[in-house]
Short mmCIF file of C-alpha atoms and ligand atoms in Angstrom, two decimals:
data_model
loop_
_atom_site.label_atom_id
_atom_site.label_comp_id
_atom_site.label_asym_id
_atom_site.label_seq_id
_atom_site.Cartn_x
_atom_site.Cartn_y
_atom_site.Cartn_z
CA UNK A 22 56.71 9.50 -42.75
CA UNK A 23 54.77 11.61 -40.27
CA UNK A 24 56.04 9.52 -37.47
CA UNK A 25 58.03 11.18 -34.77
CA UNK A 26 59.22 8.88 -32.05
CA UNK A 27 58.57 9.92 -28.50
CA UNK A 28 61.89 9.67 -26.80
CA UNK A 29 61.96 10.44 -23.15
CA UNK A 30 65.14 11.00 -21.22
CA UNK A 31 65.80 10.51 -17.55
CA UNK A 32 65.64 14.22 -16.65
CA UNK A 33 62.31 14.78 -18.37
CA UNK A 34 60.86 11.64 -16.95
CA UNK A 35 61.87 12.68 -13.43
CA UNK A 36 60.19 16.04 -13.88
CA UNK A 37 56.98 14.46 -15.15
CA UNK A 38 57.01 12.01 -12.28
CA UNK A 39 57.49 14.86 -9.79
CA UNK A 40 54.58 16.85 -11.15
CA UNK A 41 52.24 13.89 -11.05
CA UNK A 42 53.35 12.92 -7.58
CA UNK A 43 52.60 16.42 -6.38
CA UNK A 44 49.24 16.41 -8.14
CA UNK A 45 48.25 13.14 -6.49
CA UNK A 46 48.98 14.65 -3.08
CA UNK A 47 47.52 18.12 -3.65
CA UNK A 48 44.32 16.75 -5.15
CA UNK A 49 44.00 14.04 -2.46
CA UNK A 50 43.66 11.58 -5.32
CA UNK A 51 43.98 7.81 -5.07
CA UNK A 52 45.97 7.44 -8.26
CA UNK A 53 47.18 9.67 -11.05
CA UNK A 54 48.29 8.37 -14.43
CA UNK A 55 49.87 10.17 -17.32
CA UNK A 56 49.32 8.26 -20.55
CA UNK A 57 50.04 8.85 -24.16
CA UNK A 58 47.20 9.34 -26.66
CA UNK A 59 48.29 6.11 -28.32
CA UNK A 60 47.58 4.14 -25.17
CA UNK A 61 50.95 3.85 -23.52
CA UNK A 62 51.58 4.68 -19.91
CA UNK A 63 54.15 7.42 -19.33
CA UNK A 64 54.11 7.91 -15.57
CA UNK A 65 52.02 7.14 -12.50
CA UNK A 66 51.71 8.18 -8.86
CA UNK A 67 49.69 7.23 -5.79
CA UNK A 68 48.32 3.77 -5.07
CA UNK A 69 49.45 2.47 -8.44
CA UNK A 70 49.41 -1.20 -7.48
CA UNK A 71 45.64 -1.19 -6.97
CA UNK A 72 45.00 -0.92 -10.71
CA UNK A 73 45.96 -2.70 -13.93
CA UNK A 74 47.79 0.30 -15.35
CA UNK A 75 48.39 -1.09 -18.82
CA UNK A 76 44.72 -1.83 -19.44
CA UNK A 77 43.81 1.52 -17.95
CA UNK A 78 46.15 3.33 -20.35
CA UNK A 79 44.82 1.52 -23.39
CA UNK A 80 41.16 1.93 -22.50
CA UNK A 81 41.62 5.59 -21.59
CA UNK A 82 43.25 6.28 -24.93
CA UNK A 83 40.43 4.41 -26.68
CA UNK A 84 37.90 6.43 -24.73
CA UNK A 85 39.58 9.73 -25.57
CA UNK A 86 39.96 8.74 -29.22
CA UNK A 87 36.28 7.85 -29.47
CA UNK A 88 35.30 11.10 -27.74
CA UNK A 89 37.56 13.03 -30.12
CA UNK A 90 35.72 11.37 -32.97
CA UNK A 91 32.39 12.42 -31.46
CA UNK A 92 33.63 15.99 -31.02
CA UNK A 93 34.64 16.25 -34.67
CA UNK A 94 31.29 14.80 -35.68
CA UNK A 95 29.42 17.67 -34.05
CA UNK A 96 31.94 20.27 -35.15
CA UNK A 97 33.98 20.68 -31.96
CA UNK A 98 37.77 20.54 -31.98
CA UNK A 99 37.90 18.33 -28.93
CA UNK A 100 36.34 17.81 -25.54
CA UNK A 101 39.17 18.67 -23.21
CA UNK A 102 37.65 16.94 -20.25
CA UNK A 103 35.85 13.70 -19.42
CA UNK A 104 34.36 12.90 -16.08
CA UNK A 105 32.97 9.55 -15.00
CA UNK A 106 31.21 9.36 -11.68
CA UNK A 107 31.05 6.06 -9.85
CA UNK A 108 29.50 4.95 -6.59
CA UNK A 109 32.80 5.18 -4.74
CA UNK A 110 35.47 6.22 -7.20
CA UNK A 111 35.44 8.86 -9.87
CA UNK A 112 37.53 9.22 -12.97
CA UNK A 113 38.71 12.61 -14.19
CA UNK A 114 40.31 12.54 -17.63
CA UNK A 115 41.85 15.59 -19.28
CA UNK A 116 44.01 16.27 -22.30
CA UNK A 117 47.51 17.69 -21.91
CA UNK A 118 48.91 19.30 -25.02
CA UNK A 119 48.77 17.29 -28.20
CA UNK A 120 49.64 13.84 -26.99
CA UNK A 121 49.14 13.53 -23.25
CA UNK A 122 46.18 12.34 -21.20
CA UNK A 123 45.98 12.89 -17.47
CA UNK A 124 43.85 10.44 -15.51
CA UNK A 125 42.95 11.18 -11.89
CA UNK A 126 41.08 8.63 -9.79
CA UNK A 127 39.58 9.98 -6.58
CA UNK A 128 36.95 9.14 -3.97
CA UNK A 129 35.06 11.05 -1.27
CA UNK A 130 38.34 12.21 0.27
CA UNK A 131 38.54 14.73 -2.53
CA UNK A 132 36.10 16.64 -4.73
CA UNK A 133 35.64 17.44 -8.37
CA UNK A 134 36.32 21.11 -7.73
CA UNK A 135 39.63 20.41 -6.00
CA UNK A 136 40.72 17.92 -8.66
CA UNK A 137 39.87 20.38 -11.39
CA UNK A 138 41.87 23.14 -9.77
CA UNK A 139 44.97 21.02 -9.21
CA UNK A 140 44.78 19.41 -12.63
CA UNK A 141 44.76 22.81 -14.25
CA UNK A 142 48.00 23.79 -12.58
CA UNK A 143 49.71 20.48 -13.20
CA UNK A 144 48.64 20.48 -16.86
CA UNK A 145 50.47 23.72 -17.48
CA UNK A 146 53.67 22.32 -16.05
CA UNK A 147 53.34 19.05 -17.92
CA UNK A 148 52.68 20.92 -21.12
CA UNK A 149 56.00 22.72 -20.81
CA UNK A 150 57.89 19.46 -20.55
CA UNK A 151 56.02 17.92 -23.46
CA UNK A 152 56.91 20.98 -25.51
CA UNK A 153 60.57 20.51 -24.66
CA UNK A 154 60.49 16.86 -25.67
CA UNK A 155 58.73 17.72 -28.89
CA UNK A 156 61.06 20.57 -29.76
CA UNK A 157 64.08 18.38 -29.26
CA UNK A 158 62.62 15.63 -31.42
CA UNK A 159 61.75 18.15 -34.12
CA UNK A 160 65.22 19.65 -34.06
CA UNK A 161 66.83 16.26 -34.31
CA UNK A 162 64.67 15.20 -37.19
CA UNK A 163 65.31 18.54 -38.98
CA UNK A 164 69.05 18.43 -38.66
CA UNK A 165 69.19 14.68 -39.00
CA UNK A 166 71.58 14.74 -36.08
CA UNK A 167 70.25 12.23 -33.67
CA UNK A 168 71.94 10.96 -30.60
CA UNK A 169 73.57 7.57 -30.94
CA UNK A 170 70.73 5.04 -30.96
CA UNK A 171 71.36 1.98 -28.81
CA UNK A 172 69.54 -0.08 -31.44
CA UNK A 173 71.97 0.45 -34.24
CA UNK A 174 73.18 -3.11 -34.08
CA UNK A 175 70.13 -5.29 -33.56
CA UNK A 176 70.75 -8.71 -35.03
CA UNK A 177 68.49 -11.59 -36.04
CA UNK A 178 69.73 -13.42 -32.96
CA UNK A 179 68.47 -10.59 -30.74
CA UNK A 180 65.03 -11.00 -32.27
CA UNK A 181 65.10 -14.80 -32.00
CA UNK A 182 65.96 -14.43 -28.34
CA UNK A 183 62.90 -12.21 -27.75
CA UNK A 184 60.80 -15.12 -28.96
CA UNK A 185 62.62 -17.57 -26.77
CA UNK A 186 64.41 -19.61 -29.42
CA UNK B 16 55.17 5.99 -32.87
CA UNK B 17 57.54 3.95 -30.82
CA UNK B 18 57.76 5.12 -27.26
CA UNK B 19 61.33 4.79 -26.02
CA UNK B 20 61.73 5.56 -22.37
CA UNK B 21 65.37 6.04 -21.40
CA UNK B 22 64.47 6.42 -17.76
CA UNK B 23 62.73 3.07 -17.32
CA UNK B 24 64.65 1.57 -20.26
CA UNK B 25 61.57 0.41 -22.08
CA UNK B 26 60.50 0.29 -25.70
CA UNK B 27 56.79 0.07 -26.44
CA UNK B 28 55.64 -0.97 -29.89
CA UNK B 29 52.07 -0.90 -31.11
CA UNK B 30 51.13 -3.63 -33.59
CA UNK B 31 47.70 -3.64 -35.22
CA UNK B 32 45.98 -6.72 -36.69
CA UNK B 33 43.89 -5.58 -39.64
CA UNK B 34 41.65 -7.43 -42.07
CA UNK B 35 38.04 -8.11 -43.07
CA UNK B 36 35.39 -9.29 -40.61
CA UNK B 37 35.82 -12.86 -39.31
CA UNK B 38 39.23 -13.39 -40.94
CA UNK B 39 40.73 -14.43 -37.58
CA UNK B 40 42.31 -11.31 -36.04
CA UNK B 41 40.88 -11.87 -32.58
CA UNK B 42 41.75 -15.58 -32.84
CA UNK B 43 45.40 -14.65 -33.48
CA UNK B 44 45.76 -12.63 -30.31
CA UNK B 45 43.66 -15.04 -28.27
CA UNK B 46 46.05 -17.79 -29.21
CA UNK B 47 49.04 -15.66 -28.29
CA UNK B 48 47.37 -14.85 -24.98
CA UNK B 49 46.65 -18.48 -24.17
CA UNK B 50 50.11 -19.77 -24.82
CA UNK B 51 52.13 -16.83 -23.46
CA UNK B 52 54.05 -17.23 -20.25
CA UNK B 53 51.81 -15.83 -17.45
CA UNK B 54 54.41 -13.39 -16.19
CA UNK B 55 54.95 -11.99 -19.67
CA UNK B 56 51.38 -11.19 -20.58
CA UNK B 57 48.99 -8.59 -19.30
CA UNK B 58 45.23 -8.80 -19.38
CA UNK B 59 43.46 -9.41 -22.66
CA UNK B 60 40.96 -6.59 -23.03
CA UNK B 61 38.16 -7.26 -25.51
CA UNK B 62 35.53 -4.68 -26.30
CA UNK B 63 33.10 -6.99 -28.05
CA UNK B 64 29.39 -7.26 -28.78
CA UNK B 65 27.14 -9.84 -27.14
CA UNK B 66 27.90 -12.17 -30.01
CA UNK B 67 31.67 -11.89 -29.64
CA UNK B 68 32.22 -9.64 -32.59
CA UNK B 69 34.90 -7.03 -31.94
CA UNK B 70 33.16 -3.74 -31.24
CA UNK B 71 36.07 -1.36 -30.71
CA UNK B 72 39.27 -3.30 -30.22
CA UNK B 73 41.02 -6.19 -28.54
CA UNK B 74 44.17 -5.31 -26.68
CA UNK B 75 46.96 -7.49 -25.37
CA UNK B 76 50.18 -6.18 -23.80
CA UNK B 77 53.15 -8.57 -24.02
CA UNK B 78 56.56 -8.32 -22.38
CA UNK B 79 59.02 -9.79 -24.79
CA UNK B 80 62.33 -9.66 -22.94
CA UNK B 81 65.23 -7.32 -23.56
CA UNK B 82 67.21 -6.03 -26.50
CA UNK B 83 70.38 -4.04 -25.84
CA UNK B 84 69.35 -3.59 -22.23
CA UNK B 85 65.90 -2.25 -23.09
CA UNK B 86 62.71 -4.04 -22.07
CA UNK B 87 60.68 -4.63 -25.21
CA UNK B 88 56.93 -4.56 -24.83
CA UNK B 89 54.42 -5.15 -27.60
CA UNK B 90 50.93 -3.76 -27.52
CA UNK B 91 48.78 -5.88 -29.81
CA UNK B 92 45.52 -4.44 -31.07
CA UNK B 93 42.86 -5.81 -33.39
CA UNK B 94 40.34 -3.68 -35.24
CA UNK B 95 36.66 -4.46 -35.79
CA UNK B 96 36.40 -5.87 -39.31
CA UNK B 97 32.91 -4.93 -40.34
CA UNK B 98 32.70 -2.18 -42.90
CA UNK B 99 30.53 0.11 -40.78
CA UNK B 100 33.12 0.39 -38.00
CA UNK B 101 35.46 2.43 -40.14
CA UNK B 102 35.66 5.37 -37.73
CA UNK B 103 36.89 3.04 -34.97
CA UNK B 104 39.46 1.41 -37.24
CA UNK B 105 40.93 4.77 -38.06
CA UNK B 106 41.33 5.60 -34.39
CA UNK B 107 43.12 2.37 -33.57
CA UNK B 108 45.75 2.96 -36.25
CA UNK B 109 46.81 6.09 -34.42
CA UNK B 110 50.50 5.88 -33.61
CA UNK B 111 50.94 2.28 -34.73
CA UNK B 112 54.40 0.88 -35.42
CA UNK B 113 53.45 -2.01 -37.65
CA UNK B 114 50.55 -3.81 -39.31
CA UNK B 115 49.70 -7.48 -39.58
CA UNK B 116 47.18 -7.95 -42.35
CA UNK B 117 45.16 -11.11 -41.77
CA UNK B 118 43.66 -12.33 -45.04
CA UNK B 119 40.86 -14.89 -45.12
CA UNK B 120 41.86 -17.69 -47.51
CA UNK B 121 38.31 -18.66 -48.40
CA UNK B 122 37.61 -17.95 -52.06
CA UNK B 123 34.38 -16.14 -51.26
CA UNK B 124 36.31 -13.66 -49.07
CA UNK B 125 38.88 -12.57 -51.65
CA UNK B 126 37.03 -9.41 -52.56
CA UNK B 127 36.63 -8.55 -48.88
CA UNK B 128 40.41 -8.98 -48.46
CA UNK B 129 41.15 -6.65 -51.34
CA UNK B 130 38.70 -4.04 -50.10
CA UNK B 131 40.16 -4.22 -46.62
CA UNK B 132 43.70 -3.58 -47.88
CA UNK B 133 42.44 -0.56 -49.80
CA UNK B 134 40.67 0.63 -46.68
CA UNK B 135 43.86 0.13 -44.66
CA UNK B 136 45.84 2.22 -47.15
CA UNK B 137 43.32 5.08 -46.84
CA UNK B 138 43.16 4.96 -43.06
CA UNK B 139 46.94 4.77 -42.71
CA UNK B 140 47.29 7.78 -44.94
CA UNK B 141 44.86 9.74 -42.80
CA UNK B 142 47.05 8.93 -39.82
CA UNK B 143 50.16 10.12 -41.66
CA UNK B 144 51.53 6.70 -42.62
CA UNK B 145 52.32 5.11 -45.95
CA UNK B 146 51.22 1.50 -46.50
CA UNK B 147 54.25 1.00 -48.77
CA UNK B 148 56.78 1.78 -46.07
CA UNK B 149 55.29 0.99 -42.67
CA UNK B 150 56.41 -2.38 -41.19
CA UNK B 151 53.91 -4.82 -42.68
CA UNK B 152 53.25 -8.57 -42.73
CA UNK B 153 50.69 -10.53 -44.74
CA UNK B 154 49.13 -13.55 -43.06
CA UNK B 155 47.12 -16.00 -45.14
CA UNK B 156 44.78 -17.43 -42.53
CA UNK B 157 42.31 -20.32 -42.59
CA UNK B 158 44.57 -22.46 -44.75
CA UNK B 159 42.67 -25.47 -43.40
CA UNK B 160 39.42 -24.51 -45.12
CA UNK B 161 38.41 -26.74 -48.03
CA UNK B 162 37.43 -23.65 -49.99
CA UNK B 163 40.84 -21.98 -49.53
CA UNK B 164 42.26 -20.31 -52.64
CA UNK B 165 45.74 -21.42 -53.74
CA UNK B 166 48.60 -19.48 -52.17
CA UNK B 167 49.91 -18.35 -55.56
CA UNK B 168 46.57 -16.82 -56.40
CA UNK B 169 46.36 -15.01 -53.06
CA UNK B 170 49.89 -13.77 -53.47
CA UNK B 171 49.07 -12.32 -56.85
CA UNK B 172 45.99 -10.55 -55.51
CA UNK B 173 47.15 -9.37 -52.08
CA UNK B 174 50.92 -9.10 -51.90
CA UNK B 175 52.15 -5.76 -53.13
CA UNK B 176 55.56 -4.94 -51.67
CA UNK B 177 57.46 -8.18 -51.17
CA UNK B 178 56.29 -8.25 -47.57
CA UNK B 179 56.72 -11.43 -45.49
CA UNK B 180 53.81 -13.76 -46.31
CA UNK B 181 52.90 -16.41 -43.76
CA UNK B 182 50.38 -19.25 -44.00
CA UNK B 183 48.32 -19.77 -40.88
CA UNK B 184 45.55 -21.69 -39.18
CA UNK B 185 45.03 -19.29 -36.31
CA UNK B 186 42.59 -21.36 -34.27
CA UNK B 187 45.22 -24.13 -34.14
CA UNK B 188 48.06 -21.69 -33.58
CA UNK B 189 49.79 -22.52 -36.84
CA UNK B 190 51.78 -19.56 -38.14
CA UNK B 191 50.58 -17.21 -35.39
CA UNK B 192 53.89 -16.65 -33.60
CA UNK B 193 55.78 -16.71 -36.87
CA UNK B 194 53.61 -13.83 -38.09
CA UNK B 195 54.18 -11.77 -34.95
CA UNK B 196 57.88 -12.43 -35.17
CA UNK B 197 58.04 -11.23 -38.76
CA UNK B 198 56.36 -8.00 -37.69
CA UNK B 199 58.65 -7.61 -34.68
CA UNK B 200 61.70 -8.05 -36.86
CA UNK B 201 60.62 -5.28 -39.21
CA UNK B 202 59.71 -2.88 -36.41
CA UNK B 203 62.97 -3.35 -34.53
CA UNK B 204 64.99 -3.11 -37.72
CA UNK B 205 63.15 0.14 -38.44
CA UNK B 206 64.28 1.46 -35.06
CA UNK B 207 67.89 1.11 -36.01
CA UNK B 208 67.35 2.91 -39.26
CA UNK B 209 65.52 5.92 -37.82
N1 LIG C 1 38.74 -23.08 -39.84
C1 LIG C 1 39.33 -22.00 -39.32
N2 LIG C 1 38.61 -21.13 -38.58
C2 LIG C 1 39.24 -20.04 -38.07
C3 LIG C 1 40.62 -19.79 -38.30
N3 LIG C 1 40.95 -18.64 -37.67
C4 LIG C 1 39.82 -18.19 -37.08
N4 LIG C 1 38.79 -19.02 -37.30
C5 LIG C 1 37.38 -18.88 -36.86
O1 LIG C 1 36.80 -17.79 -37.55
C6 LIG C 1 35.83 -17.12 -36.75
C7 LIG C 1 36.10 -15.63 -36.70
O2 LIG C 1 37.34 -15.38 -36.04
P1 LIG C 1 37.66 -14.01 -35.29
O3 LIG C 1 39.03 -14.15 -34.75
O4 LIG C 1 36.57 -13.66 -34.35
O5 LIG C 1 37.64 -12.99 -36.51
P2 LIG C 1 37.90 -11.42 -36.50
O6 LIG C 1 36.61 -10.80 -36.91
O7 LIG C 1 38.94 -11.20 -37.57
O8 LIG C 1 38.37 -11.01 -35.15
C8 LIG C 1 35.92 -17.79 -35.38
O9 LIG C 1 34.86 -18.70 -35.29
C9 LIG C 1 37.25 -18.50 -35.40
O10 LIG C 1 37.26 -19.63 -34.59
C10 LIG C 1 41.35 -20.73 -39.12
O11 LIG C 1 42.53 -20.60 -39.39
N5 LIG C 1 40.65 -21.81 -39.59
MG1 LIG C 2 37.58 -9.59 -33.83
#
C-alpha cells in the first residue's frame, strides 16, 4: 500500500511549533496554522482560540485540493500560493513541501508583502523538518524496523469503550 | 494516512462515506452529529448546493475518547454522489484510512451501487490504495423501503471481500453507529499491524 503514516515525535513537533510561533510574530499575523494536505491540523500559533481550527484545516485542505485539480486541468503542476482578501482579514495559503499547508490570517496590522517575505523564510525551515520526518518514515518502512507501536495490543474492549459501551 | 502525533498524543483517522447519489451518506453523518455528545463533536461542515445536494463534501470531526493513552479523533467525510462530481470524489479520498460504502437498497438503484463500487476502486487506486485491503465496511441502507432488494441478493452483488455488512435505516439512526464502529475497529486493528 502506498500509505505512509505521518508520525510526529515530540522534538519535531516542538520545532514546528517554534517556527510557526516566530512566523506569527514576525509577520504580525493574527493566527498561523500548519495543516496537512489531508485536512488535519499539525500546529497553530497566535490567537488560536478565535477560530474553529478543525473546520479551518479541513476546508483549507479542500480548497488546496480543488485548486490543485484546477492547476492540473490547465497544465500547471500546482499553484503554490492562494490569497483571499477580505474586508478586515486576509487569508494567505501556501504549500510547504509535499504535504504541508501554511495558513496565515492577518489584518491591517500587517501587509501582504511582509507576510510573503516571512512565509518564504519559515517555509524553508518547515520543509527541512518535514524532510526529516519523511526520511525517517521511509527508512523505517524500508528496513521494516519500526519503533514499538503503542497500539500493538488494542482489544475489542478498547474499541467498545470508544463507543461508550 | 493516519496522523499520529506523539507530542499531543493524538491519533487522527479519516473515514470516507462513499456511494451513489441519494443513498444516505449525508444522512449517516447528520445522525451521528445530532446524537453525539456536544463536547465530543466539532462543527458539521456541509458544502452543499441550494437544494441540499452535497457539492464538495460534508465534514464532521469527532473525539472518540482514548486508546492506550492516545486521544482518538475521527474525521468523517462524505463525497458527492452524482456521477459528474468525480474529480471532487477523487480529492476527498486523499489520505483516507477507511471507507464506508453506503448502498441504496432500492431495487432500481442496484446498478448505481455497482457502478459506484467500481468507481471507488478506480479512485482509490489513483490515490495509491487497494480496495481489497483498505479498511472497508458495506452498509445496506434504506432497509425500510418497500422496494428494497433482499439482503442475500445485495450481498451477492455488492459484497466482495467478506467485509462487515450492516443493515441500516439511516434517517432513523438504525445501524449508523454500528457501521462506524465496524470501520473504527478495522482501522485501529490496522494500526497495530503496520
Ligand atoms: N426511507 C429512507 N430514506 C432515507 C434513508 N436514508 C436516507 N434517506 C433519505 O434519502 C435522501 C437522500 O439522503 P442523503 O443523505 O442526502 O444522500 P447522499 O446523496 O448519499 O448524501 C434524503 O431525503 C434522506 O432523508 C433510509 O434509510 N430510509
Ligand atoms: Mg450528500
